């Protein structure tokens, strides 16, 4: 089946640094990718929707300058958490929409810990 | 915003059927019902989806009421590995981008 890979799976960084998380669709082209954030014992919260070659659409309350999203190709989207702070510590999950079928496939998530 | 409501938690005995309900009373005619599950610290896993007919696959069955305002996911013979949070999501068509997770149901399968 279709696979979505996220890297890194875990990252620890110091407060004030920036962290980049990659999301790749390994065997299909994804016209649209989505980024979610999940805090402990909570549900997934949609942060933004990105279409290949255009600017991401952010959900209300999500700072676009804080969470930079780039979707430069049909198989890769990146989320950069800029000037990370401890409150940004969370589980970040991406999903990719299959360009042909519209099915959504989720990555395994990336756990960010900001010290 | 999520358009579904689910009980926060349920228990099920191993080997028995697990029936997970979902209310989606404001569902529109072109919206599908999707079910995903999330095992601790992993990404969501697709289970099944349907529009108005009941659906079955190797993982589960989906029963949708005639008025489409609610549905039930059935795991016919629950195992310990089915312990997870189960999410019911409505989506416009099979290609819609509005894919919001509700609070889900935490299912615990008991030995």
CSV table of C-alpha atoms in Angstrom, one decimal:
chain,number,residue,atom,x,y,z
A,1,UNK,CA,0.0,0.0,0.0
A,2,UNK,CA,0.9,3.7,-0.2
A,3,UNK,CA,3.4,4.9,2.3
A,4,UNK,CA,4.1,8.2,3.8
A,5,UNK,CA,7.4,8.7,5.6
A,6,UNK,CA,8.2,11.3,8.2
A,7,UNK,CA,11.7,12.3,9.3
A,8,UNK,CA,12.9,12.6,11.9
A,9,UNK,CA,10.7,10.5,14.1
A,10,UNK,CA,12.1,12.1,17.2
A,11,UNK,CA,13.9,15.3,17.7
A,12,UNK,CA,15.1,17.2,20.7
A,13,UNK,CA,16.3,20.8,20.4
A,14,UNK,CA,17.1,23.8,22.5
A,15,UNK,CA,14.7,26.7,22.9
A,16,UNK,CA,15.2,29.3,20.2
A,17,UNK,CA,16.4,27.0,17.5
A,18,UNK,CA,14.5,26.0,14.4
A,19,UNK,CA,13.5,22.4,13.5
A,20,UNK,CA,12.6,21.0,10.1
A,21,UNK,CA,10.3,18.0,9.7
A,22,UNK,CA,10.0,16.2,6.3
A,23,UNK,CA,7.0,14.4,5.0
A,24,UNK,CA,7.5,12.2,1.9
A,25,UNK,CA,5.0,10.2,-0.1
A,26,UNK,CA,7.2,7.2,-1.2
A,27,UNK,CA,5.2,5.6,-4.0
A,28,UNK,CA,2.6,8.1,-5.1
A,29,UNK,CA,2.3,11.8,-6.0
A,30,UNK,CA,0.5,13.9,-3.4
A,31,UNK,CA,-1.2,17.0,-4.7
A,32,UNK,CA,-2.1,18.0,-1.2
A,33,UNK,CA,-0.5,17.4,2.1
A,34,UNK,CA,-1.7,18.2,5.6
A,35,UNK,CA,0.0,18.9,8.9
A,36,UNK,CA,-1.5,18.1,12.2
A,37,UNK,CA,-0.3,18.6,15.8
A,38,UNK,CA,-1.3,16.4,18.7
A,39,UNK,CA,-0.7,17.1,22.4
A,40,UNK,CA,-0.7,14.3,24.9
A,41,UNK,CA,-4.1,12.7,25.4
A,42,UNK,CA,-5.7,15.0,22.8
A,43,UNK,CA,-6.9,14.5,19.3
A,44,UNK,CA,-5.1,15.6,16.1
A,45,UNK,CA,-5.5,19.3,15.3
A,46,UNK,CA,-5.2,20.3,11.7
A,47,UNK,CA,-2.6,23.1,11.4
A,48,UNK,CA,-2.4,23.7,7.7
A,49,UNK,CA,-3.1,22.4,4.2
A,50,UNK,CA,-0.4,22.7,1.5
A,51,UNK,CA,-0.7,22.3,-2.2
A,52,UNK,CA,2.3,21.6,-4.4
A,53,UNK,CA,3.8,24.8,-5.7
A,54,UNK,CA,1.5,27.2,-3.7
A,55,UNK,CA,1.3,28.8,-0.3
A,56,UNK,CA,-0.1,26.8,2.5
A,57,UNK,CA,-3.5,27.5,4.0
A,58,UNK,CA,-3.3,27.8,7.8
A,59,UNK,CA,-6.1,27.0,10.2
A,60,UNK,CA,-7.3,29.8,12.4
A,61,UNK,CA,-5.0,30.4,15.4
A,62,UNK,CA,-1.9,28.8,13.7
A,63,UNK,CA,0.9,31.3,13.2
A,64,UNK,CA,2.2,31.0,9.7
A,65,UNK,CA,5.5,32.7,10.5
A,66,UNK,CA,6.0,30.3,13.3
A,67,UNK,CA,5.2,27.1,11.4
A,68,UNK,CA,6.7,27.4,7.9
A,69,UNK,CA,5.4,24.9,5.4
A,70,UNK,CA,7.0,24.2,2.0
A,71,UNK,CA,5.5,21.9,-0.6
A,72,UNK,CA,8.1,22.1,-3.3
A,73,UNK,CA,7.4,18.8,-5.1
A,74,UNK,CA,4.6,16.3,-5.4
A,75,UNK,CA,6.3,14.0,-3.0
A,76,UNK,CA,7.8,16.2,-0.3
A,77,UNK,CA,6.4,18.7,2.2
A,78,UNK,CA,8.4,20.2,5.0
A,79,UNK,CA,7.3,21.8,8.3
A,80,UNK,CA,9.8,24.2,10.0
A,81,UNK,CA,9.1,25.2,13.5
A,82,UNK,CA,11.0,28.5,13.9
A,83,UNK,CA,12.4,29.7,17.2
A,84,UNK,CA,11.0,26.7,19.0
A,85,UNK,CA,9.9,27.0,22.6
A,86,UNK,CA,8.9,24.4,25.1
A,87,UNK,CA,5.2,24.9,24.4
A,88,UNK,CA,5.9,23.8,20.8
A,89,UNK,CA,6.8,20.4,22.1
A,90,UNK,CA,4.2,18.1,20.5
A,91,UNK,CA,3.6,15.2,18.1
A,92,UNK,CA,3.5,16.4,14.5
A,93,UNK,CA,1.8,14.3,11.9
A,94,UNK,CA,1.5,14.7,8.2
A,95,UNK,CA,-0.9,13.2,5.7
A,96,UNK,CA,-0.8,13.1,2.0
A,97,UNK,CA,-3.7,13.0,-0.5
A,98,UNK,CA,-3.1,10.6,-3.3
A,99,UNK,CA,-3.2,12.5,-6.6
A,100,UNK,CA,-5.4,10.0,-8.4
A,101,UNK,CA,-7.6,8.4,-5.8
A,102,UNK,CA,-7.9,11.1,-3.2
A,103,UNK,CA,-7.2,8.7,-0.4
A,104,UNK,CA,-5.4,10.1,2.6
A,105,UNK,CA,-2.3,8.4,4.0
A,106,UNK,CA,-0.7,9.4,7.3
A,107,UNK,CA,2.9,9.4,8.3
A,108,UNK,CA,4.1,7.8,11.5
A,109,UNK,CA,4.5,11.2,13.2
A,110,UNK,CA,7.5,13.2,14.5
A,111,UNK,CA,7.9,13.9,18.2
A,112,UNK,CA,9.4,17.3,19.0
A,113,UNK,CA,10.8,18.0,22.4
A,114,UNK,CA,12.0,21.6,23.0
A,115,UNK,CA,14.2,22.0,26.1
B,1,UNK,CA,-14.3,21.6,12.8
B,2,UNK,CA,-15.2,18.0,13.6
B,3,UNK,CA,-18.8,17.1,12.8
B,4,UNK,CA,-18.9,13.9,14.8
B,5,UNK,CA,-19.4,12.9,18.4
B,6,UNK,CA,-18.2,9.7,19.9
B,7,UNK,CA,-18.1,8.2,23.4
B,8,UNK,CA,-14.8,9.0,25.0
B,9,UNK,CA,-14.0,5.4,26.0
B,10,UNK,CA,-15.2,1.8,25.8
B,11,UNK,CA,-14.0,-1.6,27.0
B,12,UNK,CA,-14.4,-4.9,25.1
B,13,UNK,CA,-13.6,-8.4,26.0
B,14,UNK,CA,-11.0,-10.1,23.9
B,15,UNK,CA,-12.6,-12.3,21.2
B,16,UNK,CA,-15.9,-10.4,21.4
B,17,UNK,CA,-17.3,-7.9,18.9
B,18,UNK,CA,-16.5,-4.3,19.5
B,19,UNK,CA,-19.2,-1.9,18.4
B,20,UNK,CA,-18.1,1.7,18.3
B,21,UNK,CA,-20.8,4.3,17.7
B,22,UNK,CA,-20.6,7.7,16.0
B,23,UNK,CA,-23.1,10.5,15.7
B,24,UNK,CA,-22.9,12.8,12.6
B,25,UNK,CA,-26.4,14.3,12.7
B,26,UNK,CA,-25.4,17.3,10.4
B,27,UNK,CA,-23.9,15.1,7.7
B,28,UNK,CA,-24.5,16.3,4.1
B,29,UNK,CA,-25.6,14.2,1.2
B,30,UNK,CA,-22.1,14.2,-0.4
B,31,UNK,CA,-20.2,13.5,2.8
B,32,UNK,CA,-18.6,10.2,3.4
B,33,UNK,CA,-18.0,8.6,6.9
B,34,UNK,CA,-14.4,7.6,7.5
B,35,UNK,CA,-12.9,5.6,10.3
B,36,UNK,CA,-9.3,5.7,11.4
B,37,UNK,CA,-7.5,4.4,14.5
B,38,UNK,CA,-4.4,5.5,16.3
B,39,UNK,CA,-2.3,3.2,18.4
B,40,UNK,CA,-0.2,5.1,21.0
B,41,UNK,CA,2.4,7.4,19.5
B,42,UNK,CA,1.8,6.2,15.9
B,43,UNK,CA,0.1,7.9,12.9
B,44,UNK,CA,-3.5,7.2,12.2
B,45,UNK,CA,-4.4,4.0,10.3
B,46,UNK,CA,-7.2,3.8,7.8
B,47,UNK,CA,-9.9,1.3,8.6
B,48,UNK,CA,-12.9,1.8,6.4
B,49,UNK,CA,-15.2,4.3,4.8
B,50,UNK,CA,-18.7,4.5,3.4
B,51,UNK,CA,-21.4,6.8,2.0
B,52,UNK,CA,-24.7,5.2,2.8
B,53,UNK,CA,-24.4,1.5,2.2
B,54,UNK,CA,-22.9,-0.8,4.8
B,55,UNK,CA,-19.4,-1.7,4.1
B,56,UNK,CA,-17.1,-4.6,5.1
B,57,UNK,CA,-13.4,-5.2,4.7
B,58,UNK,CA,-10.8,-7.5,6.3
B,59,UNK,CA,-10.5,-5.2,9.3
B,60,UNK,CA,-14.1,-4.2,10.1
B,61,UNK,CA,-17.6,-3.5,9.2
B,62,UNK,CA,-19.3,-0.2,8.9
B,63,UNK,CA,-23.0,0.1,9.5
B,64,UNK,CA,-24.6,3.4,8.5
B,65,UNK,CA,-28.2,4.2,9.6
B,66,UNK,CA,-30.7,4.9,6.9
B,67,UNK,CA,-30.9,8.6,7.7
B,68,UNK,CA,-27.1,8.7,7.8
B,69,UNK,CA,-27.1,10.5,11.1
B,70,UNK,CA,-25.1,7.9,12.8
B,71,UNK,CA,-22.9,4.9,12.2
B,72,UNK,CA,-21.3,2.0,14.0
B,73,UNK,CA,-17.9,0.5,13.4
B,74,UNK,CA,-17.8,-3.2,14.2
B,75,UNK,CA,-14.6,-5.1,15.0
B,76,UNK,CA,-15.9,-8.7,14.8
B,77,UNK,CA,-13.4,-10.4,17.0
B,78,UNK,CA,-11.4,-7.9,19.0
B,79,UNK,CA,-7.8,-8.7,19.9
B,80,UNK,CA,-5.5,-7.0,22.3
B,81,UNK,CA,-3.8,-5.3,19.4
B,82,UNK,CA,-7.1,-3.5,18.6
B,83,UNK,CA,-6.6,-1.4,21.7
B,84,UNK,CA,-6.4,2.2,20.2
B,85,UNK,CA,-8.2,5.4,19.8
B,86,UNK,CA,-10.8,5.2,17.1
B,87,UNK,CA,-11.8,8.3,15.1
B,88,UNK,CA,-14.9,8.8,13.1
B,89,UNK,CA,-14.6,11.6,10.5
B,90,UNK,CA,-16.9,13.0,7.8
B,91,UNK,CA,-15.4,14.1,4.6
B,92,UNK,CA,-16.8,15.9,1.5
B,93,UNK,CA,-16.7,13.4,-1.3
B,94,UNK,CA,-13.7,11.1,-1.4
B,95,UNK,CA,-11.3,13.9,-2.3
B,96,UNK,CA,-12.3,16.7,0.1
B,97,UNK,CA,-9.6,18.5,2.0
B,98,UNK,CA,-11.8,19.2,5.1
B,99,UNK,CA,-10.6,16.3,7.3
B,100,UNK,CA,-11.0,17.2,11.0
B,101,UNK,CA,-10.5,14.7,13.8
B,102,UNK,CA,-13.0,14.7,16.7
B,103,UNK,CA,-12.2,13.5,20.2
B,104,UNK,CA,-12.4,9.8,19.2
B,105,UNK,CA,-13.2,6.7,21.4
B,106,UNK,CA,-10.4,5.1,23.4
B,107,UNK,CA,-11.1,1.3,23.0
B,108,UNK,CA,-9.5,-1.0,25.5
B,109,UNK,CA,-9.6,-4.7,24.8
B,110,UNK,CA,-9.5,-6.7,28.0
B,111,UNK,CA,-8.0,-10.2,28.1
